[in-house]
Short mmCIF file of N, CA and C in Angstrom, two decimals:
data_model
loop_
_atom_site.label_atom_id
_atom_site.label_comp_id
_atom_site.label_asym_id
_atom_site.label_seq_id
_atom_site.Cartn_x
_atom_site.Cartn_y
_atom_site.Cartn_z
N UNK A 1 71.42 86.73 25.54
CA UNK A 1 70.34 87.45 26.19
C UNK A 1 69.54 86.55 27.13
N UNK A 2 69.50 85.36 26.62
CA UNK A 2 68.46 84.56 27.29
C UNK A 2 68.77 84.30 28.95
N UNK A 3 70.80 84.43 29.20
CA UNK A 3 71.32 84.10 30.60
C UNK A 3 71.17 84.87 31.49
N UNK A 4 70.55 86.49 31.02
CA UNK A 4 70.79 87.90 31.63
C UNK A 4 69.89 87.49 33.04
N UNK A 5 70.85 87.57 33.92
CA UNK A 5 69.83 87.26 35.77
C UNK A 5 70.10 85.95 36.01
N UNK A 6 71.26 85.39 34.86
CA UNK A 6 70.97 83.90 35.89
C UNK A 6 72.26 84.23 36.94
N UNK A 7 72.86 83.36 37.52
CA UNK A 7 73.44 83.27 38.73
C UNK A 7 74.84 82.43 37.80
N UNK A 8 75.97 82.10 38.35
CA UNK A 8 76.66 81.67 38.37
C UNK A 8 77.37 80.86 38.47
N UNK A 9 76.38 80.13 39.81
CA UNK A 9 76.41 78.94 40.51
C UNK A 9 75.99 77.57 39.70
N UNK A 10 76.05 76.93 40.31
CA UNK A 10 75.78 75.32 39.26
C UNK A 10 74.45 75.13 39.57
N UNK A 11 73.59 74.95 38.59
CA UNK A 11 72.29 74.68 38.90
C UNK A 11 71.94 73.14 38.21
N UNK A 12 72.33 72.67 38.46
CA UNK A 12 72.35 71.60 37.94
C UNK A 12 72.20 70.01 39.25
N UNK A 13 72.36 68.64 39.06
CA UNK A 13 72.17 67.96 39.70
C UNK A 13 73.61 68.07 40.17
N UNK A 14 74.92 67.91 39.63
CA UNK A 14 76.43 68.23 40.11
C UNK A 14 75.94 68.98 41.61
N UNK A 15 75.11 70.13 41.88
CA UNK A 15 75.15 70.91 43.35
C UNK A 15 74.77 70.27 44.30
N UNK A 16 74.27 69.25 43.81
CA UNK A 16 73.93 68.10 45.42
C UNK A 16 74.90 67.30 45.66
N UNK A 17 75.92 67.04 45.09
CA UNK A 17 76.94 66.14 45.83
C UNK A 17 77.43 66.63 46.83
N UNK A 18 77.74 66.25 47.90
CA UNK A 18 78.33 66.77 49.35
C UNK A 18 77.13 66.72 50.14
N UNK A 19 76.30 67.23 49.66
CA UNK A 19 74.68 67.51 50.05
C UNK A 19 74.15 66.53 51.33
N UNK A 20 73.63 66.52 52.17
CA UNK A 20 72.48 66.36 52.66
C UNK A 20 71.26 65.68 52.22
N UNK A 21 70.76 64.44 52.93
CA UNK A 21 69.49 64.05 52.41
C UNK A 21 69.19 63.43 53.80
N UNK A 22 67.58 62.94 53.32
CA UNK A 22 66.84 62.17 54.55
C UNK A 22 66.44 61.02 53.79
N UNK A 23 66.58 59.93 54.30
CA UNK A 23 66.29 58.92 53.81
C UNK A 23 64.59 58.45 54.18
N UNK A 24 63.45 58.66 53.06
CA UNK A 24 62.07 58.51 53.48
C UNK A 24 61.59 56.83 52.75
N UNK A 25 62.30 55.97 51.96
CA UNK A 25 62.39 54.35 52.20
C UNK A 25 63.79 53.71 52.11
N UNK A 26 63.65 52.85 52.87
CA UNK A 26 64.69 52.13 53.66
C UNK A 26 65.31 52.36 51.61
N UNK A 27 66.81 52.48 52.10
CA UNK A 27 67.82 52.62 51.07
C UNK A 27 68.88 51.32 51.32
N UNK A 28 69.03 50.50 49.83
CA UNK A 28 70.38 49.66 49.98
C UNK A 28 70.99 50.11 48.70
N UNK A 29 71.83 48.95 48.62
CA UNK A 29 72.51 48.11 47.10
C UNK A 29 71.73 48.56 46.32
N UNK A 30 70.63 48.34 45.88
CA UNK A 30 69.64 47.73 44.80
C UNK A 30 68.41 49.27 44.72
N UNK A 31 68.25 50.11 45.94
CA UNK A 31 67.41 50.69 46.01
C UNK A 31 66.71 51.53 47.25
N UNK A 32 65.83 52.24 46.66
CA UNK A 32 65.22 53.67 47.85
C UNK A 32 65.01 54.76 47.25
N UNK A 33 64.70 55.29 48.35
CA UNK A 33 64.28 56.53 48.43
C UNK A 33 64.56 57.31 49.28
N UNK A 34 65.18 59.12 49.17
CA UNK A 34 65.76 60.14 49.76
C UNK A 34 65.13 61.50 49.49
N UNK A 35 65.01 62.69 50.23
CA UNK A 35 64.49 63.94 50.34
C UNK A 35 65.83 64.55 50.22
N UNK A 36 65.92 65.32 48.80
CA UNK A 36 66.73 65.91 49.22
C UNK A 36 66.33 67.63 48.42
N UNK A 37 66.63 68.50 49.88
CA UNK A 37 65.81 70.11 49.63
C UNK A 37 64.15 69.46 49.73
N UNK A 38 63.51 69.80 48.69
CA UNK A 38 62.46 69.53 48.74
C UNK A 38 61.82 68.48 48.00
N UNK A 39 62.54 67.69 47.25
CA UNK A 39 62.39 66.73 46.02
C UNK A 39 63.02 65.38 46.35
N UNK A 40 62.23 64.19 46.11
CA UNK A 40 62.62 62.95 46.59
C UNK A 40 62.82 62.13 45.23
N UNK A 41 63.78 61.79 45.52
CA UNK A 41 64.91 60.46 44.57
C UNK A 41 64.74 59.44 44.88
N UNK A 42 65.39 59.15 43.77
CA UNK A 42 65.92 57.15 43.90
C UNK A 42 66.48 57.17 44.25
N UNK A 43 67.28 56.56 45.39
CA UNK A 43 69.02 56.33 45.92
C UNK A 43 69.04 54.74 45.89
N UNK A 44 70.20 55.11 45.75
CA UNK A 44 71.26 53.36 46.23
C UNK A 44 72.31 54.01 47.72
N UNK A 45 71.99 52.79 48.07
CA UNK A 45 73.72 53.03 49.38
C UNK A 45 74.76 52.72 48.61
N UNK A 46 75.73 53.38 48.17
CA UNK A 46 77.10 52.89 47.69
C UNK A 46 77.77 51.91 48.71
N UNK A 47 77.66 51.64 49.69
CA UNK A 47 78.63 50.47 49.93
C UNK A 47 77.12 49.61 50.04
N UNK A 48 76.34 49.85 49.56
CA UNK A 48 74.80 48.60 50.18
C UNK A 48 74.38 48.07 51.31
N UNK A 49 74.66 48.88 52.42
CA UNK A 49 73.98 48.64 53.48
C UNK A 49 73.13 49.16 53.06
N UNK A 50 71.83 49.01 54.59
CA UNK A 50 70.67 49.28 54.65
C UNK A 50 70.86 50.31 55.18
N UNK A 51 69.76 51.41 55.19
CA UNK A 51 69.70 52.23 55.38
C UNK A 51 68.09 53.14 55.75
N UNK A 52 67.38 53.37 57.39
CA UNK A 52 66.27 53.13 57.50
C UNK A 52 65.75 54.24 57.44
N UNK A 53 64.52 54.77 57.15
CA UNK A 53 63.98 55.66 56.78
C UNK A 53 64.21 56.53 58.41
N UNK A 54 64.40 57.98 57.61
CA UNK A 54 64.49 59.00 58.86
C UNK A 54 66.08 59.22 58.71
N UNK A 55 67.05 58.37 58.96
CA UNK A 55 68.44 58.29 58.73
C UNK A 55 68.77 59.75 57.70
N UNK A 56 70.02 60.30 58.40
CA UNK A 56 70.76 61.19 57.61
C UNK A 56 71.83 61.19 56.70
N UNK A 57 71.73 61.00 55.47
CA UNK A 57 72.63 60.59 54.58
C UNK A 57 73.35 61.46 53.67
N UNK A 58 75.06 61.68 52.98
CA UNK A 58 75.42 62.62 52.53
C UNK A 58 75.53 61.92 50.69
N UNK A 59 74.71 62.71 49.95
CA UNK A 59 74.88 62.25 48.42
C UNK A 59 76.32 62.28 48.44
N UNK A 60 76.66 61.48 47.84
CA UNK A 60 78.16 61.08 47.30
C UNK A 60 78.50 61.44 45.43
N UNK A 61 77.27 60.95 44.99
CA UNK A 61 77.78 61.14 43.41
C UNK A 61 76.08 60.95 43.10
N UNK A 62 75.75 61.63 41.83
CA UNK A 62 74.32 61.28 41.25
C UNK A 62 74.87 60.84 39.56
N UNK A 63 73.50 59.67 39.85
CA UNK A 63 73.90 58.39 38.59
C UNK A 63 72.81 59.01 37.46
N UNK A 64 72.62 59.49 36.67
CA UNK A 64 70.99 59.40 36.16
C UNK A 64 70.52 59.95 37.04
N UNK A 65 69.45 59.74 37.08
CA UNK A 65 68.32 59.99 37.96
C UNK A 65 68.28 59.75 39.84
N UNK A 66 69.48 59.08 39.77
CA UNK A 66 69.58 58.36 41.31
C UNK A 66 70.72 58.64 42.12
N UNK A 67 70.58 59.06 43.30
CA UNK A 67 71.74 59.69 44.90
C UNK A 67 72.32 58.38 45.28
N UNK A 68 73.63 58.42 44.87
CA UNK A 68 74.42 57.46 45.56
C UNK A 68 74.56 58.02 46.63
N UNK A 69 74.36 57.22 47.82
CA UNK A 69 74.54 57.88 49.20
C UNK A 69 75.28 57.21 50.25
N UNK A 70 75.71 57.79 51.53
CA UNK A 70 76.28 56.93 51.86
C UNK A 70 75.72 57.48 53.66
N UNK A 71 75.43 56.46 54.75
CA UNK A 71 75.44 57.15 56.20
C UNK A 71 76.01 57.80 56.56
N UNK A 72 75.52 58.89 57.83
CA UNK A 72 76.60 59.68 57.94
C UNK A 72 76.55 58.96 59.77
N UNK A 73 76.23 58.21 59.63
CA UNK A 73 76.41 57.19 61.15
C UNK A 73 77.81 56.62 60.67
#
């Protein structure tokens, strides 16, 4: 009873991979920060470049709490 109206779709953190983000502090190796929809994360750059705020980045995989990401430069 409790699912009656939910949707189907994945609601979960799994629906942001592929995803879209904005990078709002510089992102590496070690650390950052990303907007993604309306809610801002921790990210890492998976290969650890830098990565400067404003930059458009595609989540790759989420760790915990944190957007592995990667440029889309």
């Amino acid at each position: 009873r409790l699912d009656r109206g939910m949707s189907s779709h994945t609601m979960n953190a799994r629906a942001l991979v592929g995803g879209s983000a904005v990078v709002v502090a510089r992102v590496d190796g070690h650390g950052g920060r990303v907007k993604i929809g309306g809610d801002v994360w921790s990210a890492k750059a998976l290969d650890g470049r830098e990565i400067e705020p404003g930059a458009q980045v595609t989540v790759v995989n989420i760790e915990g709490a944190t957007a592995m990401v990667v440029s889309k430069d």
